[in-house]
mmCIF file of C-alpha atoms in Angstrom:
data_model
loop_
_atom_site.group_PDB
_atom_site.id
_atom_site.type_symbol
_atom_site.label_atom_id
_atom_site.label_comp_id
_atom_site.label_asym_id
_atom_site.label_seq_id
_atom_site.Cartn_x
_atom_site.Cartn_y
_atom_site.Cartn_z
ATOM 1 C CA UNK A 1 -42.167 -32.419 63.169
ATOM 2 C CA UNK A 2 -41.318 -36.120 62.894
ATOM 3 C CA UNK A 3 -39.884 -35.551 59.403
ATOM 4 C CA UNK A 4 -37.417 -33.052 60.854
ATOM 5 C CA UNK A 5 -36.375 -35.509 63.557
ATOM 6 C CA UNK A 6 -35.917 -38.368 61.089
ATOM 7 C CA UNK A 7 -33.834 -36.080 58.899
ATOM 8 C CA UNK A 8 -31.672 -35.323 61.916
ATOM 9 C CA UNK A 9 -31.179 -39.076 62.570
ATOM 10 C CA UNK A 10 -30.266 -39.623 58.918
ATOM 11 C CA UNK A 11 -27.768 -36.770 59.151
ATOM 12 C CA UNK A 12 -26.212 -38.263 62.273
ATOM 13 C CA UNK A 13 -25.761 -41.607 60.493
ATOM 14 C CA UNK A 14 -24.304 -39.830 57.451
ATOM 15 C CA UNK A 15 -21.788 -37.974 59.629
ATOM 16 C CA UNK A 16 -20.822 -41.197 61.421
ATOM 17 C CA UNK A 17 -20.159 -42.943 58.098
ATOM 18 C CA UNK A 18 -18.393 -40.012 56.437
ATOM 19 C CA UNK A 19 -14.738 -40.874 55.846
ATOM 20 C CA UNK A 20 -15.212 -44.488 56.974
ATOM 21 C CA UNK A 21 -14.958 -47.643 54.842
ATOM 22 C CA UNK A 22 -17.924 -49.277 56.535
ATOM 23 C CA UNK A 23 -19.414 -49.574 60.004
ATOM 24 C CA UNK A 24 -21.799 -51.913 61.809
ATOM 25 C CA UNK A 25 -25.081 -50.837 63.373
ATOM 26 C CA UNK A 26 -23.495 -50.925 66.816
ATOM 27 C CA UNK A 27 -20.598 -48.714 65.716
ATOM 28 C CA UNK A 28 -22.880 -46.204 64.005
ATOM 29 C CA UNK A 29 -25.223 -46.015 66.998
ATOM 30 C CA UNK A 30 -22.294 -45.395 69.338
ATOM 31 C CA UNK A 31 -20.712 -42.670 67.192
ATOM 32 C CA UNK A 32 -24.035 -40.971 66.359
ATOM 33 C CA UNK A 33 -25.453 -41.480 69.870
ATOM 34 C CA UNK A 34 -28.702 -42.950 68.520
ATOM 35 C CA UNK A 35 -31.163 -45.397 70.042
ATOM 36 C CA UNK A 36 -32.446 -48.395 68.062
ATOM 37 C CA UNK A 37 -35.621 -46.653 66.893
ATOM 38 C CA UNK A 38 -33.708 -43.535 65.865
ATOM 39 C CA UNK A 39 -31.118 -45.597 63.991
ATOM 40 C CA UNK A 40 -33.748 -47.479 62.001
ATOM 41 C CA UNK A 41 -35.705 -44.332 61.141
ATOM 42 C CA UNK A 42 -32.552 -42.620 59.864
ATOM 43 C CA UNK A 43 -31.431 -45.777 58.080
ATOM 44 C CA UNK A 44 -34.760 -46.028 56.279
ATOM 45 C CA UNK A 45 -34.475 -42.415 55.140
ATOM 46 C CA UNK A 46 -30.973 -42.959 53.718
ATOM 47 C CA UNK A 47 -31.905 -46.263 52.086
ATOM 48 C CA UNK A 48 -34.965 -44.711 50.459
ATOM 49 C CA UNK A 49 -32.752 -41.981 49.031
ATOM 50 C CA UNK A 50 -30.308 -44.673 47.810
ATOM 51 C CA UNK A 51 -27.424 -43.144 49.786
ATOM 52 C CA UNK A 52 -26.087 -46.323 51.445
ATOM 53 C CA UNK A 53 -24.401 -49.572 50.552
ATOM 54 C CA UNK A 54 -25.433 -52.508 52.736
ATOM 55 C CA UNK A 55 -23.182 -55.570 52.877
ATOM 56 C CA UNK A 56 -23.299 -58.783 54.857
ATOM 57 C CA UNK A 57 -20.546 -61.359 54.824
ATOM 58 C CA UNK A 58 -21.971 -64.830 54.309
ATOM 59 C CA UNK A 59 -20.208 -66.307 57.353
ATOM 60 C CA UNK A 60 -20.798 -63.325 59.644
ATOM 61 C CA UNK A 61 -24.108 -62.054 61.024
ATOM 62 C CA UNK A 62 -23.002 -58.408 61.111
ATOM 63 C CA UNK A 63 -24.328 -56.053 58.464
ATOM 64 C CA UNK A 64 -21.965 -53.326 57.320
ATOM 65 C CA UNK A 65 -23.117 -49.914 56.108
ATOM 66 C CA UNK A 66 -21.188 -47.431 53.993
ATOM 67 C CA UNK A 67 -21.928 -44.308 51.981
ATOM 68 C CA UNK A 68 -22.306 -44.574 48.214
#
């Protein structure tokens, strides 16, 4: 059952990022209506499948996520 839920979280992140250049964690969580734990579970799924780009500007703490 947990696998289904994590897949749902990954799908919500995917939909939030679809058509966007890149978004921060806060922006994705707001659009996808995910809690921290849900965001990180879905993020892990997408990263494992090599579906995301992750970028961090050297002078900014924010991490930006985008679809590959």
